[in-house]
PDB file of C-alpha atoms in Angstrom:
ATOM      1  CA  SER K  16       0.000   0.000   0.000  1.00  0.00           C
ATOM      2  CA  GLU K  17       3.012   2.340   0.346  1.00  0.00           C
ATOM      3  CA  ARG K  18       3.462   2.474  -3.421  1.00  0.00           C
ATOM      4  CA  ILE K  19      -0.175   3.207  -4.237  1.00  0.00           C
ATOM      5  CA  SER K  20       0.678   6.874  -4.850  1.00  0.00           C
ATOM      6  CA  GLU K  21       2.815   5.753  -7.805  1.00  0.00           C
ATOM      7  CA  LEU K  22      -0.236   4.478  -9.669  1.00  0.00           C
ATOM      8  CA  GLY K  23      -1.655   6.752 -12.342  1.00  0.00           C
ATOM      9  CA  PRO K  24      -5.255   7.432 -13.364  1.00  0.00           C
ATOM     10  CA  GLN K  25      -5.403   4.238 -15.435  1.00  0.00           C
ATOM     11  CA  GLU K  26      -3.493   1.845 -13.199  1.00  0.00           C
ATOM     12  CA  LEU K  27      -5.216   2.826  -9.955  1.00  0.00           C
ATOM     13  CA  PRO K  28      -8.797   1.935 -11.022  1.00  0.00           C
ATOM     14  CA  ILE K  29      -7.680  -1.389 -12.465  1.00  0.00           C
ATOM     15  CA  THR K  30      -5.768  -2.222  -9.281  1.00  0.00           C
ATOM     16  CA  LEU K  31      -8.705  -1.307  -7.046  1.00  0.00           C
ATOM     17  CA  TRP K  32     -11.101  -3.273  -9.240  1.00  0.00           C
ATOM     18  CA  ALA K  33      -8.819  -6.325  -9.035  1.00  0.00           C
ATOM     19  CA  PHE K  34      -8.621  -6.151  -5.240  1.00  0.00           C
ATOM     20  CA  ALA K  35     -12.408  -5.790  -4.978  1.00  0.00           C
ATOM     21  CA  ALA K  36     -13.102  -8.605  -7.438  1.00  0.00           C
ATOM     22  CA  SER K  37     -10.615 -10.971  -5.794  1.00  0.00           C
ATOM     23  CA  GLY K  38     -12.136 -10.732  -2.329  1.00  0.00           C
ATOM     24  CA  TYR K  39      -8.630 -10.377  -0.886  1.00  0.00           C
ATOM     25  CA  PRO K  40      -8.737  -8.469   2.438  1.00  0.00           C
ATOM     26  CA  SER K  41      -7.561  -5.068   1.296  1.00  0.00           C
ATOM     27  CA  ASP K  42      -8.907  -2.316   3.566  1.00  0.00           C
ATOM     28  CA  GLU K  43      -5.369  -1.017   4.014  1.00  0.00           C
ATOM     29  CA  VAL K  44      -4.924  -0.697   0.243  1.00  0.00           C
ATOM     30  CA  PHE K  45      -8.275   1.055  -0.161  1.00  0.00           C
ATOM     31  CA  ARG K  46      -7.537   3.486   2.665  1.00  0.00           C
ATOM     32  CA  ALA K  47      -4.141   4.295   1.153  1.00  0.00           C
ATOM     33  CA  ALA K  48      -5.654   4.701  -2.326  1.00  0.00           C
ATOM     34  CA  SER K  49      -8.495   7.031  -1.376  1.00  0.00           C
ATOM     35  CA  GLU K  50      -6.513  10.281  -1.548  1.00  0.00           C
ATOM     36  CA  GLN K  51      -4.746   9.133  -4.718  1.00  0.00           C
ATOM     37  CA  ALA K  52      -8.127   8.369  -6.288  1.00  0.00           C
ATOM     38  CA  VAL K  53      -9.423  11.862  -5.486  1.00  0.00           C
ATOM     39  CA  ARG K  54      -6.288  13.425  -7.015  1.00  0.00           C
ATOM     40  CA  SER K  55      -6.484  11.205 -10.117  1.00  0.00           C
ATOM     41  CA  LEU K  56     -10.191  11.508 -10.994  1.00  0.00           C
ATOM     42  CA  GLY K  57      -9.622  14.376 -13.431  1.00  0.00           C
ATOM     43  CA  GLY K  58      -7.339  12.174 -15.544  1.00  0.00           C
ATOM     44  CA  MET K  59      -9.633   9.142 -15.550  1.00  0.00           C
ATOM     45  CA  ASP K  60     -11.991   8.204 -18.325  1.00  0.00           C
ATOM     46  CA  VAL K  61     -15.579   7.420 -17.361  1.00  0.00           C
ATOM     47  CA  SER K  62     -15.067   3.664 -17.205  1.00  0.00           C
ATOM     48  CA  HIS K  63     -12.256   4.159 -14.689  1.00  0.00           C
ATOM     49  CA  ILE K  64     -14.422   6.467 -12.582  1.00  0.00           C
ATOM     50  CA  CYS K  65     -17.104   3.773 -12.557  1.00  0.00           C
ATOM     51  CA  ASN K  66     -14.529   1.088 -11.705  1.00  0.00           C
ATOM     52  CA  VAL K  67     -13.252   3.067  -8.709  1.00  0.00           C
ATOM     53  CA  THR K  68     -16.822   3.625  -7.519  1.00  0.00           C
ATOM     54  CA  TRP K  69     -17.686  -0.056  -7.938  1.00  0.00           C
ATOM     55  CA  ALA K  70     -14.510  -1.215  -6.184  1.00  0.00           C
ATOM     56  CA  TYR K  71     -15.115   0.971  -3.121  1.00  0.00           C
ATOM     57  CA  ALA K  72     -18.803   0.039  -3.030  1.00  0.00           C
ATOM     58  CA  ARG K  73     -17.995  -3.648  -3.178  1.00  0.00           C
ATOM     59  CA  ALA K  74     -14.922  -3.984  -0.991  1.00  0.00           C
ATOM     60  CA  GLY K  75     -13.553  -0.701   0.240  1.00  0.00           C
ATOM     61  CA  PRO K  76     -14.041   0.926   3.593  1.00  0.00           C
ATOM     62  CA  ARG K  77     -16.637   3.700   3.514  1.00  0.00           C
ATOM     63  CA  ASP K  78     -15.132   7.036   2.615  1.00  0.00           C
ATOM     64  CA  GLU K  79     -17.768   9.771   2.368  1.00  0.00           C
ATOM     65  CA  ARG K  80     -15.298  12.322   1.011  1.00  0.00           C
ATOM     66  CA  LEU K  81     -14.336   9.996  -1.818  1.00  0.00           C
ATOM     67  CA  PHE K  82     -17.972   9.194  -2.632  1.00  0.00           C
ATOM     68  CA  ASP K  83     -18.870  12.896  -2.552  1.00  0.00           C
ATOM     69  CA  THR K  84     -16.055  13.601  -5.006  1.00  0.00           C
ATOM     70  CA  LEU K  85     -16.992  10.630  -7.195  1.00  0.00           C
ATOM     71  CA  ALA K  86     -20.611  11.826  -7.278  1.00  0.00           C
ATOM     72  CA  SER K  87     -19.572  15.328  -8.299  1.00  0.00           C
ATOM     73  CA  VAL K  88     -17.160  14.199 -11.015  1.00  0.00           C
ATOM     74  CA  ALA K  89     -19.516  11.513 -12.356  1.00  0.00           C
ATOM     75  CA  SER K  90     -22.448  13.951 -12.495  1.00  0.00           C
ATOM     76  CA  GLN K  91     -20.449  16.203 -14.782  1.00  0.00           C
ATOM     77  CA  ARG K  92     -19.562  13.342 -17.127  1.00  0.00           C
ATOM     78  CA  LEU K  93     -22.796  11.353 -17.416  1.00  0.00           C
ATOM     79  CA  ASP K  94     -23.187  12.389 -21.053  1.00  0.00           C
ATOM     80  CA  GLN K  95     -19.963  10.471 -21.824  1.00  0.00           C
ATOM     81  CA  MET K  96     -21.173   7.271 -20.161  1.00  0.00           C
ATOM     82  CA  GLU K  97     -22.602   4.201 -21.807  1.00  0.00           C
ATOM     83  CA  PRO K  98     -25.792   2.655 -20.383  1.00  0.00           C
ATOM     84  CA  LEU K  99     -23.704   0.038 -18.550  1.00  0.00           C
ATOM     85  CA  HIS K 100     -21.778   2.818 -16.795  1.00  0.00           C
ATOM     86  CA  LEU K 101     -25.027   4.494 -15.713  1.00  0.00           C
ATOM     87  CA  ALA K 102     -26.374   1.253 -14.254  1.00  0.00           C
ATOM     88  CA  ASN K 103     -23.101   0.363 -12.532  1.00  0.00           C
ATOM     89  CA  LEU K 104     -22.782   3.837 -11.062  1.00  0.00           C
ATOM     90  CA  ALA K 105     -26.322   3.687  -9.661  1.00  0.00           C
ATOM     91  CA  TRP K 106     -25.681   0.197  -8.253  1.00  0.00           C
ATOM     92  CA  SER K 107     -22.389   1.272  -6.676  1.00  0.00           C
ATOM     93  CA  PHE K 108     -23.805   4.299  -4.890  1.00  0.00           C
ATOM     94  CA  ALA K 109     -26.800   2.279  -3.720  1.00  0.00           C
ATOM     95  CA  ASN K 110     -24.624  -0.571  -2.514  1.00  0.00           C
ATOM     96  CA  ALA K 111     -22.432   1.815  -0.529  1.00  0.00           C
ATOM     97  CA  SER K 112     -25.513   3.474   0.978  1.00  0.00           C
ATOM     98  CA  ARG K 113     -27.056   0.115   1.795  1.00  0.00           C
ATOM     99  CA  ALA K 114     -23.870  -1.049   3.501  1.00  0.00           C
ATOM    100  CA  ASP K 115     -23.961   2.083   5.626  1.00  0.00           C
ATOM    101  CA  GLU K 116     -27.500   1.238   6.737  1.00  0.00           C
ATOM    102  CA  LEU K 117     -26.324  -2.171   7.908  1.00  0.00           C
ATOM    103  CA  SER K 118     -23.233  -0.847   9.668  1.00  0.00           C
ATOM    104  CA  ASP K 119     -22.772   1.219  12.791  1.00  0.00           C
ATOM    105  CA  ALA K 120     -23.186   4.348  10.629  1.00  0.00           C
ATOM    106  CA  LYS K 121     -26.943   3.626  10.279  1.00  0.00           C
ATOM    107  CA  ARG K 122     -27.529   6.315   7.672  1.00  0.00           C
ATOM    108  CA  PRO K 123     -30.542   5.051   5.689  1.00  0.00           C
ATOM    109  CA  GLY K 124     -32.005   6.735   2.663  1.00  0.00           C
ATOM    110  CA  VAL K 125     -30.725   8.679  -0.269  1.00  0.00           C
ATOM    111  CA  ARG K 126     -27.417  10.442  -0.311  1.00  0.00           C
ATOM    112  CA  HIS K 127     -25.950  12.063  -3.377  1.00  0.00           C
ATOM    113  CA  GLU K 128     -29.469  12.958  -4.521  1.00  0.00           C
ATOM    114  CA  PRO K 129     -28.268  15.310  -7.306  1.00  0.00           C
ATOM    115  CA  LEU K 130     -26.343  12.385  -8.808  1.00  0.00           C
ATOM    116  CA  PHE K 131     -29.424  10.160  -8.747  1.00  0.00           C
ATOM    117  CA  GLN K 132     -31.516  12.898 -10.360  1.00  0.00           C
ATOM    118  CA  ALA K 133     -28.876  13.298 -13.070  1.00  0.00           C
ATOM    119  CA  LEU K 134     -28.739   9.508 -13.533  1.00  0.00           C
ATOM    120  CA  ALA K 135     -32.510   9.446 -14.053  1.00  0.00           C
ATOM    121  CA  ARG K 136     -32.262  12.151 -16.740  1.00  0.00           C
ATOM    122  CA  ALA K 137     -29.333  10.381 -18.425  1.00  0.00           C
ATOM    123  CA  ALA K 138     -31.232   7.082 -18.406  1.00  0.00           C
ATOM    124  CA  ALA K 139     -34.257   8.826 -19.915  1.00  0.00           C
ATOM    125  CA  ARG K 140     -32.116  10.161 -22.762  1.00  0.00           C
ATOM    126  CA  ARG K 141     -30.712   6.656 -23.391  1.00  0.00           C
ATOM    127  CA  ALA K 142     -33.904   4.671 -22.662  1.00  0.00           C
ATOM    128  CA  ASP K 143     -33.803   2.774 -25.960  1.00  0.00           C
ATOM    129  CA  GLU K 144     -30.254   1.571 -25.227  1.00  0.00           C
ATOM    130  CA  LEU K 145     -30.892   0.233 -21.729  1.00  0.00           C
ATOM    131  CA  VAL K 146     -31.117  -3.560 -21.546  1.00  0.00           C
ATOM    132  CA  PRO K 147     -33.062  -5.540 -18.914  1.00  0.00           C
ATOM    133  CA  GLN K 148     -30.087  -5.757 -16.524  1.00  0.00           C
ATOM    134  CA  HIS K 149     -29.675  -1.968 -16.645  1.00  0.00           C
ATOM    135  CA  HIS K 150     -33.377  -1.510 -15.872  1.00  0.00           C
ATOM    136  CA  ALA K 151     -33.163  -3.848 -12.897  1.00  0.00           C
ATOM    137  CA  SER K 152     -29.965  -2.328 -11.498  1.00  0.00           C
ATOM    138  CA  MET K 153     -31.189   1.230 -11.752  1.00  0.00           C
ATOM    139  CA  LEU K 154     -34.629   0.549 -10.295  1.00  0.00           C
ATOM    140  CA  TRP K 155     -33.048  -1.443  -7.446  1.00  0.00           C
ATOM    141  CA  ALA K 156     -30.616   1.403  -6.728  1.00  0.00           C
ATOM    142  CA  PHE K 157     -33.365   4.030  -6.614  1.00  0.00           C
ATOM    143  CA  ALA K 158     -35.492   1.784  -4.377  1.00  0.00           C
ATOM    144  CA  VAL K 159     -32.676   0.951  -1.952  1.00  0.00           C
ATOM    145  CA  CYS K 160     -31.762   4.612  -1.606  1.00  0.00           C
ATOM    146  CA  GLU K 161     -35.395   5.667  -1.319  1.00  0.00           C
ATOM    147  CA  VAL K 162     -34.906   8.203  -4.115  1.00  0.00           C
ATOM    148  CA  LYS K 163     -38.083  10.156  -4.718  1.00  0.00           C
ATOM    149  CA  ALA K 164     -36.848  13.001  -6.922  1.00  0.00           C
ATOM    150  CA  GLY K 165     -36.228  11.636 -10.392  1.00  0.00           C
ATOM    151  CA  ILE K 166     -38.001   8.313  -9.910  1.00  0.00           C
ATOM    152  CA  ASP K 167     -40.821   9.309 -12.291  1.00  0.00           C
ATOM    153  CA  THR K 168     -38.269  10.198 -14.972  1.00  0.00           C
ATOM    154  CA  LEU K 169     -36.480   6.884 -14.459  1.00  0.00           C
ATOM    155  CA  SER K 170     -39.723   4.879 -14.359  1.00  0.00           C
ATOM    156  CA  ASP K 171     -40.918   6.431 -17.623  1.00  0.00           C
ATOM    157  CA  ALA K 172     -37.559   5.658 -19.247  1.00  0.00           C
ATOM    158  CA  VAL K 173     -37.629   2.067 -18.014  1.00  0.00           C
ATOM    159  CA  GLU K 174     -41.187   1.623 -19.249  1.00  0.00           C
ATOM    160  CA  ARG K 175     -40.177   2.840 -22.723  1.00  0.00           C
ATOM    161  CA  GLY K 176     -37.121   0.604 -22.645  1.00  0.00           C
ATOM    162  CA  VAL K 177     -39.097  -2.427 -21.526  1.00  0.00           C
ATOM    163  CA  ARG K 178     -41.672  -1.922 -24.275  1.00  0.00           C
ATOM    164  CA  ALA K 179     -38.897  -1.618 -26.854  1.00  0.00           C
ATOM    165  CA  ARG K 180     -37.145  -4.772 -25.582  1.00  0.00           C
ATOM    166  CA  LEU K 181     -40.024  -6.885 -24.285  1.00  0.00           C
ATOM    167  CA  GLY K 182     -38.783  -9.988 -26.091  1.00  0.00           C
ATOM    168  CA  GLU K 183     -35.482  -9.867 -24.158  1.00  0.00           C
ATOM    169  CA  TYR K 184     -37.139 -10.408 -20.791  1.00  0.00           C
ATOM    170  CA  ASP K 185     -37.371 -13.939 -19.440  1.00  0.00           C
TER     171      ASP K 185
END
């Protein structure tokens, strides 16, 4: 973890993703990488931003400052994201919020509401591109976080997407 600061904006997300995916106990690595992630976000492409968010949501210790920064940066770049990125971002923020509810932090409900509102608008613009898994992930995320603002926009987008892709549902 001492050398984490040597990782650049492409290596860091891949490293964090690998630690999260492996299940290897890595809280020390995630704590050491948090500040480096904040410094590197400006040089990351959108898939790397989503990978960092996913990695911390899945395996990292909760770091509100990092998630606040991720929410701000991601909100500004939603127009560059593919539907998969939108769904993964929603899932990641919801998973982190849900974990907080189950921990000693006990902070239920929506946080990063402007991000969720922006995600709903982005999903509405890309409704025809969302596949069933994206629909499920985004609706789950909004439900878990008890998001009220933007849910109508998201629901309308999902309905249009479902109608367009009805044959893809099992």
